[in-house]
mmCIF file of C-alpha atoms in Angstrom:
data_model
loop_
_atom_site.group_PDB
_atom_site.id
_atom_site.type_symbol
_atom_site.label_atom_id
_atom_site.label_comp_id
_atom_site.label_asym_id
_atom_site.label_seq_id
_atom_site.Cartn_x
_atom_site.Cartn_y
_atom_site.Cartn_z
ATOM 1 C CA UNK A 1 -115.414 109.267 -39.828
ATOM 2 C CA UNK A 2 -117.844 107.192 -37.733
ATOM 3 C CA UNK A 3 -120.759 109.521 -38.442
ATOM 4 C CA UNK A 4 -119.988 109.272 -42.164
ATOM 5 C CA UNK A 5 -120.058 105.474 -41.998
ATOM 6 C CA UNK A 6 -123.388 105.526 -40.157
ATOM 7 C CA UNK A 7 -124.807 107.895 -42.772
ATOM 8 C CA UNK A 8 -123.632 105.665 -45.641
ATOM 9 C CA UNK A 9 -125.216 102.635 -44.005
ATOM 10 C CA UNK A 10 -128.521 104.434 -43.465
ATOM 11 C CA UNK A 11 -128.568 105.571 -47.110
ATOM 12 C CA UNK A 12 -127.896 102.055 -48.376
ATOM 13 C CA UNK A 13 -130.569 100.679 -46.069
ATOM 14 C CA UNK A 14 -133.115 103.162 -47.435
ATOM 15 C CA UNK A 15 -132.166 102.385 -51.032
ATOM 16 C CA UNK A 16 -132.389 98.662 -50.429
ATOM 17 C CA UNK A 17 -135.805 99.020 -48.805
ATOM 18 C CA UNK A 18 -136.995 100.802 -51.940
ATOM 19 C CA UNK A 19 -135.386 98.157 -54.173
ATOM 20 C CA UNK A 20 -136.910 95.267 -52.224
ATOM 21 C CA UNK A 21 -140.388 96.529 -53.047
ATOM 22 C CA UNK A 22 -139.649 96.174 -56.771
ATOM 23 C CA UNK A 23 -137.573 92.988 -56.663
ATOM 24 C CA UNK A 24 -138.698 89.413 -56.845
ATOM 25 C CA UNK A 25 -138.505 87.688 -53.475
ATOM 26 C CA UNK A 26 -137.125 84.154 -53.480
ATOM 27 C CA UNK A 27 -139.387 82.200 -51.073
ATOM 28 C CA UNK A 28 -136.847 79.416 -50.483
ATOM 29 C CA UNK A 29 -135.239 79.616 -47.040
ATOM 30 C CA UNK A 30 -131.554 78.735 -47.084
ATOM 31 C CA UNK A 31 -129.220 77.970 -44.205
ATOM 32 C CA UNK A 32 -125.602 78.870 -43.455
ATOM 33 C CA UNK A 33 -123.747 76.880 -40.802
ATOM 34 C CA UNK A 34 -120.440 78.258 -39.528
ATOM 35 C CA UNK A 35 -117.670 77.519 -37.020
ATOM 36 C CA UNK A 36 -115.452 80.510 -36.163
ATOM 37 C CA UNK A 37 -112.179 80.466 -34.228
ATOM 38 C CA UNK A 38 -110.072 83.189 -32.610
ATOM 39 C CA UNK A 39 -106.702 82.917 -30.936
ATOM 40 C CA UNK A 40 -104.316 85.510 -29.513
ATOM 41 C CA UNK A 41 -100.651 84.598 -29.277
ATOM 42 C CA UNK A 42 -99.335 84.747 -25.725
ATOM 43 C CA UNK A 43 -97.603 88.037 -24.826
ATOM 44 C CA UNK A 44 -98.088 89.322 -28.366
ATOM 45 C CA UNK A 45 -100.352 91.627 -30.361
ATOM 46 C CA UNK A 46 -100.598 88.945 -33.068
ATOM 47 C CA UNK A 47 -103.333 86.349 -33.360
ATOM 48 C CA UNK A 48 -105.269 84.054 -35.661
ATOM 49 C CA UNK A 49 -108.844 84.251 -36.946
ATOM 50 C CA UNK A 50 -110.564 81.714 -39.169
ATOM 51 C CA UNK A 51 -113.788 79.956 -40.023
ATOM 52 C CA UNK A 52 -115.313 77.006 -41.830
ATOM 53 C CA UNK A 53 -118.776 77.422 -43.353
ATOM 54 C CA UNK A 54 -121.242 75.163 -45.131
ATOM 55 C CA UNK A 55 -124.089 76.912 -46.926
ATOM 56 C CA UNK A 56 -127.243 75.515 -48.525
ATOM 57 C CA UNK A 57 -129.809 77.160 -50.792
ATOM 58 C CA UNK A 58 -132.369 75.271 -48.683
ATOM 59 C CA UNK A 59 -132.185 74.563 -44.959
ATOM 60 C CA UNK A 60 -130.901 70.992 -45.283
ATOM 61 C CA UNK A 61 -130.248 70.499 -48.996
ATOM 62 C CA UNK A 62 -129.133 72.043 -52.324
ATOM 63 C CA UNK A 63 -125.451 72.837 -51.756
ATOM 64 C CA UNK A 64 -124.503 76.503 -52.145
ATOM 65 C CA UNK A 65 -120.969 76.998 -50.764
ATOM 66 C CA UNK A 66 -118.174 75.474 -48.732
ATOM 67 C CA UNK A 67 -115.716 78.007 -47.287
ATOM 68 C CA UNK A 68 -112.397 77.698 -45.472
ATOM 69 C CA UNK A 69 -110.818 80.955 -44.300
ATOM 70 C CA UNK A 70 -107.846 81.896 -42.104
ATOM 71 C CA UNK A 71 -105.927 85.071 -41.364
ATOM 72 C CA UNK A 72 -103.197 86.581 -39.208
ATOM 73 C CA UNK A 73 -104.319 89.522 -37.062
ATOM 74 C CA UNK A 74 -102.510 92.328 -35.269
ATOM 75 C CA UNK A 75 -104.051 94.421 -32.477
ATOM 76 C CA UNK A 76 -102.613 97.856 -31.803
ATOM 77 C CA UNK A 77 -101.770 98.514 -28.158
ATOM 78 C CA UNK A 78 -104.105 100.728 -26.139
ATOM 79 C CA UNK A 79 -106.594 101.028 -29.017
ATOM 80 C CA UNK A 80 -109.691 99.086 -30.161
ATOM 81 C CA UNK A 81 -108.150 98.745 -33.651
ATOM 82 C CA UNK A 82 -107.184 95.412 -35.206
ATOM 83 C CA UNK A 83 -105.959 94.610 -38.730
ATOM 84 C CA UNK A 84 -105.893 91.243 -40.447
ATOM 85 C CA UNK A 85 -104.581 89.654 -43.645
ATOM 86 C CA UNK A 86 -105.775 86.256 -44.773
ATOM 87 C CA UNK A 87 -106.841 83.882 -47.494
ATOM 88 C CA UNK A 88 -110.080 82.024 -48.154
ATOM 89 C CA UNK A 89 -111.069 79.170 -50.454
ATOM 90 C CA UNK A 90 -114.602 78.804 -51.801
ATOM 91 C CA UNK A 91 -116.389 75.963 -53.581
ATOM 92 C CA UNK A 92 -119.704 77.226 -54.958
ATOM 93 C CA UNK A 93 -122.670 75.356 -56.434
ATOM 94 C CA UNK A 94 -125.684 76.481 -58.460
ATOM 95 C CA UNK A 95 -129.276 76.835 -57.290
ATOM 96 C CA UNK A 96 -131.488 73.913 -58.273
ATOM 97 C CA UNK A 97 -130.702 70.416 -59.506
ATOM 98 C CA UNK A 98 -127.304 71.147 -61.082
ATOM 99 C CA UNK A 99 -124.352 69.470 -59.342
ATOM 100 C CA UNK A 100 -121.723 71.622 -61.071
ATOM 101 C CA UNK A 101 -119.380 73.679 -58.895
ATOM 102 C CA UNK A 102 -116.589 76.209 -59.329
ATOM 103 C CA UNK A 103 -113.813 77.340 -57.001
ATOM 104 C CA UNK A 104 -112.500 80.705 -55.882
ATOM 105 C CA UNK A 105 -109.346 81.840 -54.099
ATOM 106 C CA UNK A 106 -109.910 85.052 -52.183
ATOM 107 C CA UNK A 107 -107.107 86.883 -50.341
ATOM 108 C CA UNK A 108 -108.554 89.544 -48.046
ATOM 109 C CA UNK A 109 -107.581 92.320 -45.646
ATOM 110 C CA UNK A 110 -109.643 93.558 -42.694
ATOM 111 C CA UNK A 111 -109.710 96.676 -40.558
ATOM 112 C CA UNK A 112 -111.725 95.973 -37.389
ATOM 113 C CA UNK A 113 -112.569 98.109 -34.384
ATOM 114 C CA UNK A 114 -114.912 97.790 -31.415
ATOM 115 C CA UNK A 115 -116.973 100.498 -29.785
ATOM 116 C CA UNK A 116 -119.198 100.656 -26.694
ATOM 117 C CA UNK A 117 -121.997 103.212 -26.486
ATOM 118 C CA UNK A 118 -123.824 103.973 -23.229
ATOM 119 C CA UNK A 119 -123.806 101.138 -20.726
ATOM 120 C CA UNK A 120 -124.914 98.106 -22.730
ATOM 121 C CA UNK A 121 -124.605 98.673 -26.468
ATOM 122 C CA UNK A 122 -121.636 97.072 -28.223
ATOM 123 C CA UNK A 123 -120.645 97.868 -31.820
ATOM 124 C CA UNK A 124 -118.188 96.087 -34.082
ATOM 125 C CA UNK A 125 -117.102 97.708 -37.365
ATOM 126 C CA UNK A 126 -115.308 95.859 -40.135
ATOM 127 C CA UNK A 127 -113.969 97.100 -43.461
ATOM 128 C CA UNK A 128 -112.870 94.285 -45.792
ATOM 129 C CA UNK A 129 -110.953 94.362 -49.074
ATOM 130 C CA UNK A 130 -111.194 91.214 -51.217
ATOM 131 C CA UNK A 131 -109.117 90.132 -54.217
ATOM 132 C CA UNK A 132 -111.194 87.530 -56.048
ATOM 133 C CA UNK A 133 -109.653 84.849 -58.279
ATOM 134 C CA UNK A 134 -112.636 82.883 -59.611
ATOM 135 C CA UNK A 135 -112.300 79.816 -61.806
ATOM 136 C CA UNK A 136 -112.484 80.751 -65.532
ATOM 137 C CA UNK A 137 -113.255 84.406 -64.771
ATOM 138 C CA UNK A 138 -111.308 87.662 -64.752
ATOM 139 C CA UNK A 139 -109.800 89.053 -61.553
ATOM 140 C CA UNK A 140 -112.137 91.195 -59.433
ATOM 141 C CA UNK A 141 -111.937 93.481 -56.403
ATOM 142 C CA UNK A 142 -114.703 93.913 -53.862
ATOM 143 C CA UNK A 143 -115.133 96.200 -50.844
ATOM 144 C CA UNK A 144 -117.291 95.487 -47.798
ATOM 145 C CA UNK A 145 -118.389 97.389 -44.702
ATOM 146 C CA UNK A 146 -120.143 95.672 -41.781
ATOM 147 C CA UNK A 147 -121.721 97.182 -38.675
ATOM 148 C CA UNK A 148 -122.648 94.701 -35.935
ATOM 149 C CA UNK A 149 -124.526 95.705 -32.769
ATOM 150 C CA UNK A 150 -125.125 93.614 -29.626
ATOM 151 C CA UNK A 151 -127.008 94.285 -26.398
ATOM 152 C CA UNK A 152 -126.928 91.940 -23.359
ATOM 153 C CA UNK A 153 -130.262 90.977 -21.797
ATOM 154 C CA UNK A 154 -129.552 89.314 -18.443
ATOM 155 C CA UNK A 155 -126.294 91.038 -17.516
ATOM 156 C CA UNK A 156 -124.888 94.560 -17.817
ATOM 157 C CA UNK A 157 -122.105 93.322 -20.109
ATOM 158 C CA UNK A 158 -121.471 90.400 -22.465
ATOM 159 C CA UNK A 159 -119.569 87.880 -20.359
ATOM 160 C CA UNK A 160 -119.977 84.203 -19.481
ATOM 161 C CA UNK A 161 -123.617 83.015 -19.241
ATOM 162 C CA UNK A 162 -124.976 86.070 -21.051
ATOM 163 C CA UNK A 163 -127.984 86.049 -23.351
ATOM 164 C CA UNK A 164 -127.901 88.848 -25.924
ATOM 165 C CA UNK A 165 -129.639 90.221 -29.003
ATOM 166 C CA UNK A 166 -127.713 91.266 -32.077
ATOM 167 C CA UNK A 167 -128.283 92.879 -35.438
ATOM 168 C CA UNK A 168 -125.965 93.679 -38.338
ATOM 169 C CA UNK A 169 -125.810 94.992 -41.867
ATOM 170 C CA UNK A 170 -123.060 94.497 -44.425
ATOM 171 C CA UNK A 171 -122.765 96.384 -47.724
ATOM 172 C CA UNK A 172 -120.798 94.957 -50.692
ATOM 173 C CA UNK A 173 -119.383 97.126 -53.498
ATOM 174 C CA UNK A 174 -117.599 95.912 -56.640
ATOM 175 C CA UNK A 175 -114.243 97.448 -57.548
ATOM 176 C CA UNK A 176 -115.277 98.237 -61.107
ATOM 177 C CA UNK A 177 -118.023 97.582 -63.594
ATOM 178 C CA UNK A 178 -117.634 94.709 -66.055
ATOM 179 C CA UNK A 179 -119.693 92.123 -67.908
ATOM 180 C CA UNK A 180 -119.956 89.930 -64.813
ATOM 181 C CA UNK A 181 -120.261 92.893 -62.408
ATOM 182 C CA UNK A 182 -122.335 95.468 -64.320
ATOM 183 C CA UNK A 183 -123.116 97.433 -61.154
ATOM 184 C CA UNK A 184 -120.826 98.932 -58.532
ATOM 185 C CA UNK A 185 -123.368 97.979 -55.873
ATOM 186 C CA UNK A 186 -123.252 94.214 -55.314
ATOM 187 C CA UNK A 187 -125.474 93.293 -52.369
ATOM 188 C CA UNK A 188 -126.441 93.938 -48.749
ATOM 189 C CA UNK A 189 -126.921 91.477 -45.907
ATOM 190 C CA UNK A 190 -129.329 92.360 -43.069
ATOM 191 C CA UNK A 191 -129.150 90.210 -39.903
ATOM 192 C CA UNK A 192 -131.213 89.920 -36.758
ATOM 193 C CA UNK A 193 -131.060 87.306 -34.008
ATOM 194 C CA UNK A 194 -129.801 86.259 -30.612
ATOM 195 C CA UNK A 195 -126.821 84.650 -28.986
ATOM 196 C CA UNK A 196 -125.663 82.996 -25.786
ATOM 197 C CA UNK A 197 -122.164 83.169 -24.335
ATOM 198 C CA UNK A 198 -121.541 79.889 -22.520
ATOM 199 C CA UNK A 199 -118.089 80.950 -21.292
ATOM 200 C CA UNK A 200 -115.343 83.402 -22.154
ATOM 201 C CA UNK A 201 -114.219 80.906 -24.812
ATOM 202 C CA UNK A 202 -117.444 79.590 -26.389
ATOM 203 C CA UNK A 203 -120.622 81.264 -27.634
ATOM 204 C CA UNK A 204 -123.320 80.550 -30.222
ATOM 205 C CA UNK A 205 -125.699 82.614 -32.334
ATOM 206 C CA UNK A 206 -128.903 81.998 -34.246
ATOM 207 C CA UNK A 207 -130.251 84.587 -36.685
ATOM 208 C CA UNK A 208 -132.225 85.329 -39.803
ATOM 209 C CA UNK A 209 -130.484 87.100 -42.673
ATOM 210 C CA UNK A 210 -132.077 88.807 -45.672
ATOM 211 C CA UNK A 211 -129.819 89.114 -48.698
ATOM 212 C CA UNK A 212 -130.659 91.950 -51.093
ATOM 213 C CA UNK A 213 -129.184 92.128 -54.598
ATOM 214 C CA UNK A 214 -130.198 94.015 -57.726
ATOM 215 C CA UNK A 215 -132.017 90.885 -58.913
ATOM 216 C CA UNK A 216 -133.789 89.456 -55.865
ATOM 217 C CA UNK A 217 -134.079 89.116 -52.113
ATOM 218 C CA UNK A 218 -133.630 85.830 -50.250
ATOM 219 C CA UNK A 219 -133.785 84.682 -46.638
ATOM 220 C CA UNK A 220 -131.155 82.609 -44.841
ATOM 221 C CA UNK A 221 -131.080 80.893 -41.466
ATOM 222 C CA UNK A 222 -127.709 81.613 -39.797
ATOM 223 C CA UNK A 223 -126.329 79.110 -37.260
ATOM 224 C CA UNK A 224 -122.902 79.990 -35.843
ATOM 225 C CA UNK A 225 -120.560 78.590 -33.195
ATOM 226 C CA UNK A 226 -117.610 80.671 -31.947
ATOM 227 C CA UNK A 227 -114.536 79.351 -30.150
ATOM 228 C CA UNK A 228 -111.742 81.472 -28.673
ATOM 229 C CA UNK A 229 -108.524 79.649 -27.780
#
């Protein structure tokens, strides 16, 4: 199963590299700012996960999206496996001078598991199913797979006061073809950056992300703060 996922990701990465050579690159650097929270209920396998994000088409201007998301998680005992069900609300704007926006309600379900390879390499896998209810549009399904890898630099493991590097890729697939989603393949996000874990409860990350679609590629600055209660 894991080898199959790795193979799929490598294939998509190769295809996207080929596509990027033929696509128009958008030179405008955007920025996504996010605050992420995690909480495990005491003496329980249940917990909460959520985030608030503000995204711009440019670093400090041209509103792209505002996102509020929250979900209830369940971690299986004696395994690295966690499942989650939640709901997110999106307000999305258009690139350029237009001030028009539209909203989206997006229930979602996650399957998440962690993996450690060798002494210092940490992997996180996430499969996400999304039901998309977009203003004035037909219902859509979308499927996502993310692979995130981290390696600590100044300590043998990622604990308090650890500086680390991380990279990730996430592939998006549409549930079916339609007028608004003519292709099954939707997009891929490629990340690379660093992070610092201030304590067991707080850490921050800074990264660059390249978004690849069938139409274009575009760069984003990613600024994230994480808080575990």
